[in-house]
PDB file of C-alpha atoms in Angstrom:
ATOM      1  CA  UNK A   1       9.708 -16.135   4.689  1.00 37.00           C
ATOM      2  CA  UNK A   2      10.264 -12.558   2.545  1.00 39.00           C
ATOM      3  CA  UNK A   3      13.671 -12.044   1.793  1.00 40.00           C
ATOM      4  CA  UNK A   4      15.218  -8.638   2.009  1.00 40.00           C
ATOM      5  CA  UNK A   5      15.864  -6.335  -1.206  1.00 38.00           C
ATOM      6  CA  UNK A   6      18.026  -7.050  -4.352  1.00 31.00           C
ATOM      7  CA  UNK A   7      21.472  -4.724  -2.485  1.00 30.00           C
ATOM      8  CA  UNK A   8      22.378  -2.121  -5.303  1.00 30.00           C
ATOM      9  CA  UNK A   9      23.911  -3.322  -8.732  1.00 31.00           C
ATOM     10  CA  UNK A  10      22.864  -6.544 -10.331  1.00 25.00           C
ATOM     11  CA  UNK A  11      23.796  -9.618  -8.164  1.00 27.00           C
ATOM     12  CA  UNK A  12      21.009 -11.690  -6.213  1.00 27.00           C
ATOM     13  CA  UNK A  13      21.299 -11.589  -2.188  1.00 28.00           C
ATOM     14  CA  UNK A  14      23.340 -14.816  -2.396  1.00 29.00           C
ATOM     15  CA  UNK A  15      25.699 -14.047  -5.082  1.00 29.00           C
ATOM     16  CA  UNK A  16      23.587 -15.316  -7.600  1.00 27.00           C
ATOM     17  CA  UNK A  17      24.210 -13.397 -10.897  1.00 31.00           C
ATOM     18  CA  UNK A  18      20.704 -12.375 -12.252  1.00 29.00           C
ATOM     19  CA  UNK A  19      20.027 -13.399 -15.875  1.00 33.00           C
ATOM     20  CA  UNK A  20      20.129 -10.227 -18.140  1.00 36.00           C
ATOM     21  CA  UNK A  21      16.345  -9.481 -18.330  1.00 36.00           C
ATOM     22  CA  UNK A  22      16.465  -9.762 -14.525  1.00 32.00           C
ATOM     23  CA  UNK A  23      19.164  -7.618 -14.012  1.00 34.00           C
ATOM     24  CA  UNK A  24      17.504  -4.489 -15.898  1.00 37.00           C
ATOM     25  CA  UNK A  25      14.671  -4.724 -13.545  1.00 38.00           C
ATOM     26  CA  UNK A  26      17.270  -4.744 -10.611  1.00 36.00           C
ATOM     27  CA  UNK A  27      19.319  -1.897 -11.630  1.00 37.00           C
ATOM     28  CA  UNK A  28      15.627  -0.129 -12.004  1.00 38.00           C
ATOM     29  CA  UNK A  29      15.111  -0.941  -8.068  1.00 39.00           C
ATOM     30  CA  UNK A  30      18.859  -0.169  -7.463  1.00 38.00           C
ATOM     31  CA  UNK A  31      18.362   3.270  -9.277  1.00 39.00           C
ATOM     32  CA  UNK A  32      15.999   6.139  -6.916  1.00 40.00           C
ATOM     33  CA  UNK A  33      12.356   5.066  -6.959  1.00 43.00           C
ATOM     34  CA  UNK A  34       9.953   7.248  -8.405  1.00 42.00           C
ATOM     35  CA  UNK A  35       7.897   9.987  -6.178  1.00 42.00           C
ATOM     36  CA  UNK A  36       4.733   9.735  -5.132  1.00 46.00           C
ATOM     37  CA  UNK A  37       2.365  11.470  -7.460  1.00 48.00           C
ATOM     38  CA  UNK A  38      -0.358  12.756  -5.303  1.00 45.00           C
ATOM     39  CA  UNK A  39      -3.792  14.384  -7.477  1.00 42.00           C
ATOM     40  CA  UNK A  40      -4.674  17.410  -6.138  1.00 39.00           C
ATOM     41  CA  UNK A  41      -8.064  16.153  -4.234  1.00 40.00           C
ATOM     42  CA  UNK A  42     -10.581  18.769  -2.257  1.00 40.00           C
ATOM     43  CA  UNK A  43     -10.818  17.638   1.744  1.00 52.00           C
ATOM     44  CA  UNK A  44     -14.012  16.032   1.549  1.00 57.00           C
ATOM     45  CA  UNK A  45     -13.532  13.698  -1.498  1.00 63.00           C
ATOM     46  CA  UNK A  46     -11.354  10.916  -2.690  1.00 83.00           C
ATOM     47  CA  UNK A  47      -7.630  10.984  -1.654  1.00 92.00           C
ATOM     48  CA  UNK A  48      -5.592   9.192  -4.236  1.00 94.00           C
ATOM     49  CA  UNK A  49      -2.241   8.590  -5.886  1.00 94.00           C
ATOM     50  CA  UNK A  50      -0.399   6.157  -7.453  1.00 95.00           C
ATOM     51  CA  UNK A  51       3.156   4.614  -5.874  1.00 95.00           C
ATOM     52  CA  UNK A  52       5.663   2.266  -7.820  1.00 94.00           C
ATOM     53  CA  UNK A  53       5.378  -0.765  -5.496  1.00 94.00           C
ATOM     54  CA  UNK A  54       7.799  -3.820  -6.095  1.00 93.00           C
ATOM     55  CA  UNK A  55       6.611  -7.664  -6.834  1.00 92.00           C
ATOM     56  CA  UNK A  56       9.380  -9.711  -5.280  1.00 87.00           C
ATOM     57  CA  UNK A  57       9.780 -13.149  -6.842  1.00 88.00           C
ATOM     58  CA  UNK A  58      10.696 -16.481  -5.064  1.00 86.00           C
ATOM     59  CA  UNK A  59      13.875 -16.276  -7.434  1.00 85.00           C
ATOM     60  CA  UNK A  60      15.400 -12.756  -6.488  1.00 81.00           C
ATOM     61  CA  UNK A  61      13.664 -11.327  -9.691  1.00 85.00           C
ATOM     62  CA  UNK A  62      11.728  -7.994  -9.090  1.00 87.00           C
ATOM     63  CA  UNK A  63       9.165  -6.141 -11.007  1.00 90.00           C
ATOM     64  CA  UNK A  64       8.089  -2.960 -10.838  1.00 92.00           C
ATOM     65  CA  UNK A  65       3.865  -2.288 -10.475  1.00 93.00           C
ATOM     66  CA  UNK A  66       2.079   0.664 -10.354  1.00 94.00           C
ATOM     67  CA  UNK A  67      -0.218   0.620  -8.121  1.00 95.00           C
ATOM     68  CA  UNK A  68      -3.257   3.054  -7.115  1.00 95.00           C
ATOM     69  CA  UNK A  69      -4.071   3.788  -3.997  1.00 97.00           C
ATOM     70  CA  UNK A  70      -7.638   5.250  -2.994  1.00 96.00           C
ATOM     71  CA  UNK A  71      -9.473   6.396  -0.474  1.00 96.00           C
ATOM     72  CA  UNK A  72     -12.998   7.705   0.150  1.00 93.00           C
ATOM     73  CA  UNK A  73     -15.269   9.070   2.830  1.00 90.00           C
ATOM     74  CA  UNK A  74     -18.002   7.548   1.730  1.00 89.00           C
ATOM     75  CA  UNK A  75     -16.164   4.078   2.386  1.00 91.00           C
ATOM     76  CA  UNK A  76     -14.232   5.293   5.658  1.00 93.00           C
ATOM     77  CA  UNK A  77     -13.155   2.063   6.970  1.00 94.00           C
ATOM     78  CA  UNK A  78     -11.592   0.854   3.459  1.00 95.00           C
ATOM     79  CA  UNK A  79      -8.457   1.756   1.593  1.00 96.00           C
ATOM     80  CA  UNK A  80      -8.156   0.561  -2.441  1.00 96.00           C
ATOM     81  CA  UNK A  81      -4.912  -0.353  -4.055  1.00 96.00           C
ATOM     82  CA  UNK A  82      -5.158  -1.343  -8.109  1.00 94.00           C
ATOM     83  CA  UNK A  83      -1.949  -3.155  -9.324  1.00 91.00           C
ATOM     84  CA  UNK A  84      -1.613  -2.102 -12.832  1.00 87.00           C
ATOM     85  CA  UNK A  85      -0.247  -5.275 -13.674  1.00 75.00           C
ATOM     86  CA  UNK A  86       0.103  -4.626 -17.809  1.00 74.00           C
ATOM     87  CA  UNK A  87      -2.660  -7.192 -18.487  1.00 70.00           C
ATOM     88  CA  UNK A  88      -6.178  -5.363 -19.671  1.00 70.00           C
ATOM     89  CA  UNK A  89      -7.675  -5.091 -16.261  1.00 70.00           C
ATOM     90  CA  UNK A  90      -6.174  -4.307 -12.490  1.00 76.00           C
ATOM     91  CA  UNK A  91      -6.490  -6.252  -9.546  1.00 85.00           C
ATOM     92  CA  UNK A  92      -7.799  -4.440  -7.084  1.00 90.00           C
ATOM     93  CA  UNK A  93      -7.616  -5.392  -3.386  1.00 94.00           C
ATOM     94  CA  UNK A  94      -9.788  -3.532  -0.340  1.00 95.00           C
ATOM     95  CA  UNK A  95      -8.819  -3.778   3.028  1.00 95.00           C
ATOM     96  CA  UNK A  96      -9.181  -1.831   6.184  1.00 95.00           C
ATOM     97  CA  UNK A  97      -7.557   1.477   6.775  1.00 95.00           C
ATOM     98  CA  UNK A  98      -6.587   0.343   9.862  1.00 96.00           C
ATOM     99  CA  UNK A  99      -4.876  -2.397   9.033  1.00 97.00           C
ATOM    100  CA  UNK A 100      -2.697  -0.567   6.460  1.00 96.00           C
ATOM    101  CA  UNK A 101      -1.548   2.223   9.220  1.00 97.00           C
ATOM    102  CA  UNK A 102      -0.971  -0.869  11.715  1.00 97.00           C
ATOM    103  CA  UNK A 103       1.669  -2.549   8.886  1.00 97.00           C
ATOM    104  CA  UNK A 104       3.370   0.752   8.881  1.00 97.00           C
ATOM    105  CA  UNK A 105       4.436   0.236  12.492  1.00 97.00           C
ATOM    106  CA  UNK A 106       4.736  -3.439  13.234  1.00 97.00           C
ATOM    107  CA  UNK A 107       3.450  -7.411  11.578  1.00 97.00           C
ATOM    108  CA  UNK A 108      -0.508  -6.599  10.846  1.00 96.00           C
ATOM    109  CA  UNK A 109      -2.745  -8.846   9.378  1.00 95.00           C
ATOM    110  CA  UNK A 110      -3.607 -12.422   8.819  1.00 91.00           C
ATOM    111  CA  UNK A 111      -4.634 -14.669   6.453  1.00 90.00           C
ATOM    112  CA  UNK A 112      -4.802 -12.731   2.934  1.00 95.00           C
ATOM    113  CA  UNK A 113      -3.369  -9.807   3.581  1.00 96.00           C
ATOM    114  CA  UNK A 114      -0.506  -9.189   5.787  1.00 98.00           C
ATOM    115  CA  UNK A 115       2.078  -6.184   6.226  1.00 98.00           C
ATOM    116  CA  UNK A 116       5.364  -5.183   7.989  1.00 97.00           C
ATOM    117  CA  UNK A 117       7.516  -2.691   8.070  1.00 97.00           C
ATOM    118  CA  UNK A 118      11.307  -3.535   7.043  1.00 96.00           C
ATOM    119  CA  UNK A 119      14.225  -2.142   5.950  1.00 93.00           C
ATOM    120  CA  UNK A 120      16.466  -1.515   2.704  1.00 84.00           C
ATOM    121  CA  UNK A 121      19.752  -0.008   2.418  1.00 83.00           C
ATOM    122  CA  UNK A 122      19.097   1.680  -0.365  1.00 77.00           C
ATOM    123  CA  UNK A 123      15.743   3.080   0.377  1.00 77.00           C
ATOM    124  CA  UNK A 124      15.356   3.124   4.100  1.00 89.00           C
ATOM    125  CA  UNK A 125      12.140   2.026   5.777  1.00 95.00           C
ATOM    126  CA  UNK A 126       9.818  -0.297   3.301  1.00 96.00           C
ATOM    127  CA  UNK A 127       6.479  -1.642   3.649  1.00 97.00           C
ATOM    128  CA  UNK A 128       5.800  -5.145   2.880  1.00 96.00           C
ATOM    129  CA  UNK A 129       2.686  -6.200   1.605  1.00 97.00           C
ATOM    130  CA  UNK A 130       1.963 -10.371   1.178  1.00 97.00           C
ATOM    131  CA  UNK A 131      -1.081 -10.787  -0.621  1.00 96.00           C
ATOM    132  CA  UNK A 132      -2.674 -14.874  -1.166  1.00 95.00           C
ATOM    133  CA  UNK A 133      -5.737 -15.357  -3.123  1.00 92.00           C
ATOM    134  CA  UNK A 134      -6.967 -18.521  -5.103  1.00 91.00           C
ATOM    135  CA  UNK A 135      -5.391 -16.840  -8.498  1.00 86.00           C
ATOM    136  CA  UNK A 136      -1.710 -16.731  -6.714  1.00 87.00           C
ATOM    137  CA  UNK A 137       0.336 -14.890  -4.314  1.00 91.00           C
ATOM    138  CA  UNK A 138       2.681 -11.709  -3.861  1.00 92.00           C
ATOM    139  CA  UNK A 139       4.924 -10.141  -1.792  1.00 94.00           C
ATOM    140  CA  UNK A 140       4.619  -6.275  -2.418  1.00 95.00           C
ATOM    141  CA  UNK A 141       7.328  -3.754  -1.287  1.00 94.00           C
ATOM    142  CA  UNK A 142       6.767   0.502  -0.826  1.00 96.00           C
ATOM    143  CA  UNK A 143       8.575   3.207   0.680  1.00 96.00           C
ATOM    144  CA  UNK A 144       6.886   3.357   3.863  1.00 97.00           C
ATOM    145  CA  UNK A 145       7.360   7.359   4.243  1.00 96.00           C
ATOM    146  CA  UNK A 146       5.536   7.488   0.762  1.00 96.00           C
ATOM    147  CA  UNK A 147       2.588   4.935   2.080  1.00 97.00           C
ATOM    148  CA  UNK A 148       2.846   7.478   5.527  1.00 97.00           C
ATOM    149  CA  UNK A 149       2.233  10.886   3.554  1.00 96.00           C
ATOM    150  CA  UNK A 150      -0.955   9.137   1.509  1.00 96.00           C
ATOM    151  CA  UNK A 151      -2.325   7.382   4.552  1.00 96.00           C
ATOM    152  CA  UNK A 152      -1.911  11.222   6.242  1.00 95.00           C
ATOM    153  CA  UNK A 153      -3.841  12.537   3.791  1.00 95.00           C
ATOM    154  CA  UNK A 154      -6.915  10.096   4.294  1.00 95.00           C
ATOM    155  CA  UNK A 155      -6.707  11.413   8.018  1.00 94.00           C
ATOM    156  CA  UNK A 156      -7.209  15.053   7.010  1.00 93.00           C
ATOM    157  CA  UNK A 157     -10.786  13.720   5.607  1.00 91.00           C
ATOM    158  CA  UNK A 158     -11.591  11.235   7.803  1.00 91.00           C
ATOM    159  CA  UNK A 159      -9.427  11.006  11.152  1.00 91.00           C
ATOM    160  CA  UNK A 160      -9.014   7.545  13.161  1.00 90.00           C
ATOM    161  CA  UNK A 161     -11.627   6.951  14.832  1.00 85.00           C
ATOM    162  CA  UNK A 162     -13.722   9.458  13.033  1.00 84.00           C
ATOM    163  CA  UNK A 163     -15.274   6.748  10.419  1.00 84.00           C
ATOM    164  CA  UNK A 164     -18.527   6.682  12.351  1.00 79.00           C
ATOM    165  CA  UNK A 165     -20.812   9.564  12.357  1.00 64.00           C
ATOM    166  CA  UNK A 166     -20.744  11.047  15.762  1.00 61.00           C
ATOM    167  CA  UNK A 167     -23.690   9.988  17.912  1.00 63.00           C
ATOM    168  CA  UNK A 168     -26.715  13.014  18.499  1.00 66.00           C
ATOM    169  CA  UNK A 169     -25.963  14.563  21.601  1.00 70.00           C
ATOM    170  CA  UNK A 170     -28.492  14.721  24.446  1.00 78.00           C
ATOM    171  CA  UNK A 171     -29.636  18.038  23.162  1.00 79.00           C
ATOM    172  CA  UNK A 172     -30.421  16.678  19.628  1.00 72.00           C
ATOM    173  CA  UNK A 173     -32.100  13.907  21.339  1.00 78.00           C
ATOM    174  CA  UNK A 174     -34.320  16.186  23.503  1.00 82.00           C
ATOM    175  CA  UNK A 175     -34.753  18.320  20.052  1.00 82.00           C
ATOM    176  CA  UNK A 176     -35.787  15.129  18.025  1.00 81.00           C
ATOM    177  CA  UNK A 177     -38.284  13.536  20.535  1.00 85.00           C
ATOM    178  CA  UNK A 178     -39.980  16.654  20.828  1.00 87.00           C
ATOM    179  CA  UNK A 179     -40.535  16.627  17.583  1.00 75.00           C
TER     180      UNK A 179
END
């Protein structure tokens, strides 16, 4: 089960003091997260940016992982994230669009991916995001109003629903069979 958030200064959730390299990386969490850098994208192509998510660890320890997230209309169902992880290649994970807006409001997901909102008293309203593969497992955490604004942005090129092409209307049906 996910624990909440390292609270603000350096001590674990129990009362646990953190080791010292630990406790850097939760004074980093404690301290205001990063913005959102969004690329300035045209309407009809990629939207993208990259958000400082946060790996939590089984033993209070945090990490902080930039991570990309992507979005194309040439793909309209999918969203990308790439965890810049420091090793020489990302892990990249594609799932639905859908599902990602769905964790933003309530539990979503089974299996390999799941995500739910929650809450942090420093930072307000966080998305969780539990990834399991064969290679491991991680629970992710983001602002959810940062997560919000990029996911709003894929809806200015592609709205819900809007992924498949619109069917031919009986006009351009009459139009086509005539030839």
């Amino acid at each position: 089960m996910p624990r909440d958030p390292l609270p603000q200064g350096t001590a674990a959730p129990h009362g646990t003091a953190l080791p010292a390299d630990v406790a850097a990386d939760a004074d980093h969490a404690a301290a205001p997260r990063p913005r959102t850098t969004h690329e300035p994208e045209p309407q009809t192509g990629p939207v993208a940016c990259v958000l400082t998510l946060y790996m939590l660890f089984d033993d209070d320890r945090i990490a902080a992982v930039p991570t990309r997230f992507s979005y194309d209309a040439d793909e309209p169902f999918a969203v990308r994230l790439a965890f810049h992880t420091g090793e020489y290649d990302e892990a990249e994970w594609v799932f639905a669009r859908e599902l990602l807006a769905d964790g933003l409001r309530g539990p979503s997901g089974e299996g390999d991916i799941r995500l739910w909102p929650s809450h942090c008293p420093q930072h307000g309203g966080v998305l969780r995001i539990a990834l399991d593969s064969p290679h491991g497992s991680a629970v992710l955490e983001a602002v959810a109003a940062e997560v919000a604004q990029w996911l709003e942005g894929t809806h200015a090129v592609v709205p819900p629903g809007g992924e498949l092409s619109p069917l031919p209307t009986d006009e351009e049906l009459a139009r086509l069979a005539a030839g």
